[in-house]
């Protein structure tokens, strides 16, 4: 086909593969395409979309013809779309000289993209816009064709070894001129030009590397990375994030949300609140989205760490460093840091409090540990000791201080609201504590905080040393300055640029955060004891199980009590894992924050989580009042999170309690009528027999009365006193409706028939044995009733 014909079908082909931007057309559904379930389609898709495959060859062929394709601005991430619609030029050079205004009769703004950009825009945004189709089998995101293609593109265009492979074209890596406007230009302003603070100034109006001939070899690398970062991370505005940190604005948003709830009562929201609400981005990342971003973060660390050591001579460095090496030097702080920080802040504040947060957590921990992706390997030793973090990473930690400190505080606040008895939640606490407990890491974080808290000194001409961005007319890489030596200034610049100059920094090793860690340690101790109580309860129940447990009842059910909990279903192995995770997490927290044994002992006494004399869990935290026990806030928290609970027992008439699953409903009703008839007819005779003081009276009281329990009964916390009812002597035959009793009798009759004993003889033997048993029990106990278990 001629290039003109290919130009006509290219947009249709891209949409057929990645689906439509509105998500209606699914295309090839690469996110659900896996080699295990669809090996043929999976292999064909990967070969066709490979960097050296037919699709990319088509892209490069059209690239040489300088064709342009329209991409609607309305499908861009929220902050970018809003700024372009307000005629504010985004700071990312990806959008420069590409905004096309609608011609007469046209609708909406468009970006004029070259074929490579158009293809990658669709590929990146399909992760967000395409709705997952219902599948009958489990889909692992890390094994999908989309995930593999992301990994392949990153390795091809951001190589850790060698250089970027040239495109298979007669004009490889040729410069693509900026598209000419299709309508009269409207003046644009830039994101970063309105900031007056030196520490808060953004780098604005960086030109594309396409403008510099020396950088042509990596124009695809920069374009690919910018598209991935913009489509996957730039869904939250830095300016709005900083504005939302203000307590006043938070209060206004709260008022607005309350006004929404009362809208139906005739109090409409005020316009200012509506404007604030409009700033709240409605985008909600999925677990698959986060996994792909983690893949990007890990590869960028490997890409950046593959940078060759700097020459000793500065002049040699300026002449020998290739554009790719310069790109590796600035790829994370220039392109990723700011947007990833805002993205993580949103996830930490809005992600549900469940185990799916593990994906966000691992992405965060991957970013915090660039040394894991360094080319040098740690020496193998006989003992598996934790690897100390090298001092050479101090600069990275200082320039990413908020990633370590503020997000750690955000994780603490999440952990304090989760159920740590759950193995998955315990594992997340363990993972974070283990990472921050790496030798020398806490010391370097503390050093970074000390640098930030140093008093600001007046240094002449500091304004010219802020970022020293290249001139707008040159290449981004042609005049990259030497590293700033003022570490304190770099840390302050990092914090103020992300949080604003009015931010109230909360020290990770300060008193406030230390108190949060102590609260977490207290919850860890409580969760350990809860897990141990569950384990003991399960062991007791397992030891008491017999053949009759097959019929869905246990001794706990026989006495009318219910001690079940959802946590009982996690199993002994999971309980053991939970205890191991929490024990190691507590040990790591003590290492990080230098908690001594005396502090932990005091904390244990304060939390009141010690076991009582029976080895059972104490009641939830309550206070005495005129109406009885009243739950405190701590008590409510303990019940909601399963840390403590009340023992629920049936306290009414045992004859009228609900029919249990181990009883025959028909027999219960029949035997109740028979017992009621006998009790009504012989009530006087039963009273006389039970009032006797001799052995016969004791024997009758043992079988016919229900004496008040002498042991302590735990009632509802609402009722202070409960009057015990004396039901008087009566006959109860309900025990004969139990499947356990019926099966026991059946087995006895079968065993007797094996020895040639008839039913009548067997019945007499049972009655005789029971009479002997009743006499013995009457002599030694007055409080047990064998037929009411």
Coordinates of C-alpha atoms in Angstrom, one line a residue, residues 268-523:
X268 CA -28.5 24.2 48.1
X269 CA -24.7 24.2 48.0
X270 CA -23.0 27.6 47.6
X271 CA -21.1 28.3 44.4
X272 CA -17.7 28.5 46.2
X273 CA -18.1 25.0 47.6
X274 CA -19.2 23.8 44.2
X275 CA -16.0 25.2 42.7
X276 CA -13.9 23.5 45.4
X277 CA -15.7 20.2 44.7
X278 CA -14.9 20.6 41.0
X279 CA -11.3 20.4 41.8
X280 CA -11.6 17.0 43.2
X281 CA -10.4 14.5 40.6
X282 CA -12.9 11.6 40.2
X283 CA -10.3 9.3 38.7
X284 CA -9.9 6.1 40.7
X285 CA -6.9 3.9 39.8
X286 CA -7.4 0.1 39.6
X287 CA -5.1 -2.6 41.0
X288 CA -4.0 -3.4 37.5
X289 CA -3.1 0.3 36.9
X290 CA -1.0 0.3 40.0
X291 CA 0.9 -2.8 39.0
X292 CA 1.8 -1.3 35.6
X293 CA 3.0 1.8 37.3
X294 CA 5.1 -0.3 39.6
X295 CA 6.7 -2.0 36.5
X296 CA 7.5 1.5 35.2
X297 CA 9.1 2.6 38.5
X298 CA 11.2 -0.6 38.7
X299 CA 12.5 -0.2 35.2
X300 CA 13.2 3.5 35.6
X301 CA 15.4 2.7 38.6
X302 CA 17.3 0.1 36.6
X303 CA 17.5 2.5 33.7
X304 CA 18.8 5.3 35.9
X305 CA 21.2 3.0 37.8
X306 CA 22.8 1.9 34.5
X307 CA 24.4 5.3 34.2
X308 CA 28.1 5.1 33.6
X309 CA 30.3 6.6 36.3
X310 CA 31.1 10.2 35.8
X311 CA 34.6 11.1 34.5
X312 CA 36.9 12.9 36.9
X313 CA 37.4 15.8 34.5
X314 CA 34.3 18.1 34.0
X315 CA 35.5 19.0 30.5
X316 CA 35.7 15.3 29.6
X317 CA 32.2 14.8 31.0
X318 CA 30.7 17.6 28.8
X319 CA 32.3 16.1 25.7
X320 CA 31.8 12.4 26.2
X321 CA 28.4 12.0 27.8
X322 CA 25.8 10.9 25.3
X323 CA 22.2 12.2 25.3
X324 CA 21.1 8.8 26.6
X325 CA 23.4 9.1 29.6
X326 CA 22.2 12.6 30.3
X327 CA 18.6 11.3 30.1
X328 CA 19.4 8.6 32.7
X329 CA 20.7 11.2 35.0
X330 CA 17.5 13.3 35.1
X331 CA 14.8 10.8 34.2
X332 CA 13.4 10.3 37.8
X333 CA 13.6 13.8 39.3
X334 CA 12.6 15.6 36.1
X335 CA 9.8 13.4 34.7
X336 CA 8.5 11.1 37.5
X337 CA 9.0 12.4 41.1
X338 CA 6.4 15.1 41.3
X339 CA 3.5 13.2 39.6
X340 CA 4.2 9.9 41.4
X341 CA 4.2 11.7 44.7
X342 CA 0.8 13.2 44.1
X343 CA -0.5 9.9 42.7
X344 CA 0.7 8.0 45.9
X345 CA -0.8 10.6 48.2
X346 CA -4.1 10.2 46.5
X347 CA -3.9 6.4 46.8
X348 CA -2.9 6.5 50.5
X349 CA -5.8 8.8 51.3
X350 CA -8.6 7.2 49.2
X351 CA -7.8 3.5 48.6
X352 CA -10.1 1.1 50.5
X353 CA -8.9 -0.3 53.7
X354 CA -8.5 -3.8 52.4
X355 CA -5.8 -6.2 51.2
X356 CA -5.9 -4.7 47.7
X357 CA -3.8 -1.8 49.0
X358 CA -0.8 -4.3 48.8
X359 CA -0.3 -3.3 45.2
X360 CA 0.0 0.4 46.1
X361 CA 2.3 -0.5 49.0
X362 CA 4.7 -2.5 46.8
X363 CA 4.8 0.3 44.2
X364 CA 5.8 2.7 46.9
X365 CA 8.4 0.4 48.5
X366 CA 9.9 -0.2 45.0
X367 CA 10.4 3.5 44.5
X368 CA 12.0 3.8 48.0
X369 CA 14.6 1.2 47.2
X370 CA 16.6 2.1 44.1
X371 CA 19.5 0.1 45.4
X372 CA 17.5 -3.1 44.7
X373 CA 17.8 -2.4 41.0
X374 CA 21.5 -1.3 40.9
X375 CA 23.7 -3.4 38.7
X376 CA 26.2 -4.4 41.5
X377 CA 25.2 -7.4 43.4
X378 CA 25.6 -7.8 47.2
X379 CA 28.2 -10.3 48.4
X380 CA 26.8 -13.6 49.3
X381 CA 27.5 -14.5 52.9
X382 CA 26.8 -17.5 55.0
X383 CA 24.4 -15.6 57.2
X384 CA 21.4 -13.9 55.7
X385 CA 22.0 -10.6 57.3
X386 CA 20.1 -7.5 56.0
X387 CA 22.1 -5.5 53.5
X388 CA 23.1 -2.1 54.7
X389 CA 22.1 0.8 52.5
X390 CA 25.2 2.5 51.0
X391 CA 25.9 6.1 51.8
X392 CA 25.9 6.8 48.1
X393 CA 22.1 6.7 48.2
X394 CA 21.9 9.6 50.7
X395 CA 21.4 12.1 47.9
X396 CA 18.4 10.2 46.5
X397 CA 16.9 9.9 49.9
X398 CA 17.3 13.6 50.7
X399 CA 15.9 14.6 47.3
X400 CA 12.9 12.3 47.9
X401 CA 12.5 12.9 51.6
X402 CA 8.7 13.3 51.5
X403 CA 8.4 9.9 49.8
X404 CA 9.9 8.4 52.9
X405 CA 8.6 10.5 55.7
X406 CA 5.1 11.9 54.8
X407 CA 4.0 8.7 53.1
X408 CA 5.2 6.7 56.0
X409 CA 3.0 8.8 58.3
X410 CA 0.1 8.2 55.8
X411 CA 0.7 4.4 56.1
X412 CA 0.7 4.6 59.9
X413 CA -2.7 6.3 59.8
X414 CA -4.0 3.5 57.5
X415 CA -2.5 0.7 59.6
X416 CA -4.1 2.1 62.8
X417 CA -7.6 1.6 61.1
X418 CA -7.1 -1.9 59.8
X419 CA -7.6 -5.3 61.3
X420 CA -4.1 -6.5 62.0
X421 CA -5.3 -10.0 62.9
X422 CA -5.8 -10.5 59.1
X423 CA -2.6 -12.1 57.7
X424 CA -2.7 -9.9 54.6
X425 CA -2.9 -6.7 56.7
X426 CA -0.2 -8.0 59.0
X427 CA 2.0 -8.8 56.0
X428 CA 1.7 -5.1 54.8
X429 CA 2.8 -3.8 58.2
X430 CA 5.7 -6.3 58.2
X431 CA 6.8 -5.3 54.7
X432 CA 6.9 -1.6 55.5
X433 CA 8.7 -2.1 58.8
X434 CA 11.3 -4.4 57.2
X435 CA 12.1 -1.9 54.4
X436 CA 12.6 1.0 56.8
X437 CA 14.6 -1.1 59.2
X438 CA 17.3 -1.7 56.7
X439 CA 20.7 -0.8 58.3
X440 CA 21.6 2.9 57.8
X441 CA 18.3 3.9 56.1
X442 CA 16.7 5.4 59.2
X443 CA 19.9 7.4 59.9
X444 CA 20.0 8.8 56.4
X445 CA 16.3 9.8 56.6
X446 CA 17.0 11.5 59.9
X447 CA 19.9 13.3 58.3
X448 CA 17.6 14.5 55.5
X449 CA 15.1 15.8 58.1
X450 CA 17.9 17.6 59.9
X451 CA 19.0 19.2 56.6
X452 CA 15.4 20.4 56.0
X453 CA 15.1 21.9 59.5
X454 CA 18.4 23.8 59.3
X455 CA 17.8 27.6 59.5
X456 CA 17.7 29.3 56.2
X457 CA 20.9 31.2 55.6
X458 CA 21.1 34.1 53.1
X459 CA 23.5 33.0 50.4
X460 CA 24.2 35.5 47.6
X461 CA 22.9 34.7 44.1
X462 CA 21.1 31.6 45.3
X463 CA 18.4 32.4 42.9
X464 CA 20.6 31.4 40.0
X465 CA 21.4 28.1 41.6
X466 CA 17.9 26.8 42.0
X467 CA 17.6 24.4 39.1
X468 CA 19.5 26.3 36.4
X469 CA 17.2 25.3 33.6
X470 CA 18.5 25.5 30.1
X471 CA 17.4 28.4 27.9
X472 CA 14.1 28.0 26.2
X473 CA 15.7 28.0 22.8
X474 CA 18.2 25.2 23.4
X475 CA 18.0 21.5 24.1
X476 CA 17.0 20.1 27.5
X477 CA 20.2 18.1 27.5
X478 CA 22.6 20.4 25.8
X479 CA 23.3 22.6 28.9
X480 CA 22.5 20.4 31.9
X481 CA 24.3 22.1 34.9
X482 CA 26.6 20.4 37.5
X483 CA 25.0 19.1 40.6
X484 CA 24.0 21.5 43.4
X485 CA 26.3 21.1 46.3
X486 CA 24.1 22.7 48.9
X487 CA 22.3 19.6 50.3
X488 CA 20.2 21.6 52.7
X489 CA 18.9 23.8 49.9
X490 CA 18.1 20.8 47.7
X491 CA 16.0 19.2 50.5
X492 CA 14.2 22.4 51.1
X493 CA 13.6 22.9 47.4
X494 CA 12.2 19.3 47.2
X495 CA 9.8 19.8 50.1
X496 CA 8.6 23.3 49.2
X497 CA 8.1 22.5 45.6
X498 CA 5.7 19.6 46.5
X499 CA 4.1 20.8 49.6
X500 CA 4.2 24.6 49.2
X501 CA 6.1 27.0 51.3
X502 CA 3.3 27.2 53.9
X503 CA 3.5 23.5 54.6
X504 CA 3.7 22.2 58.2
X505 CA 6.3 19.5 58.0
X506 CA 5.7 16.6 60.4
X507 CA 9.0 15.0 61.4
X508 CA 9.1 11.2 61.0
X509 CA 11.3 10.9 64.1
X510 CA 9.4 13.6 66.1
X511 CA 7.2 13.2 69.1
X512 CA 3.9 13.1 67.2
X513 CA 4.9 10.4 64.8
X514 CA 6.5 8.4 67.6
X515 CA 3.2 8.4 69.5
X516 CA 1.5 7.0 66.4
X517 CA 4.2 4.3 66.2
X518 CA 3.5 3.4 69.9
X519 CA -0.2 3.2 69.1
X520 CA 0.6 0.8 66.3
X521 CA 2.8 -1.2 68.5
X522 CA -0.1 -1.4 71.0
X523 CA -2.5 -2.6 68.3

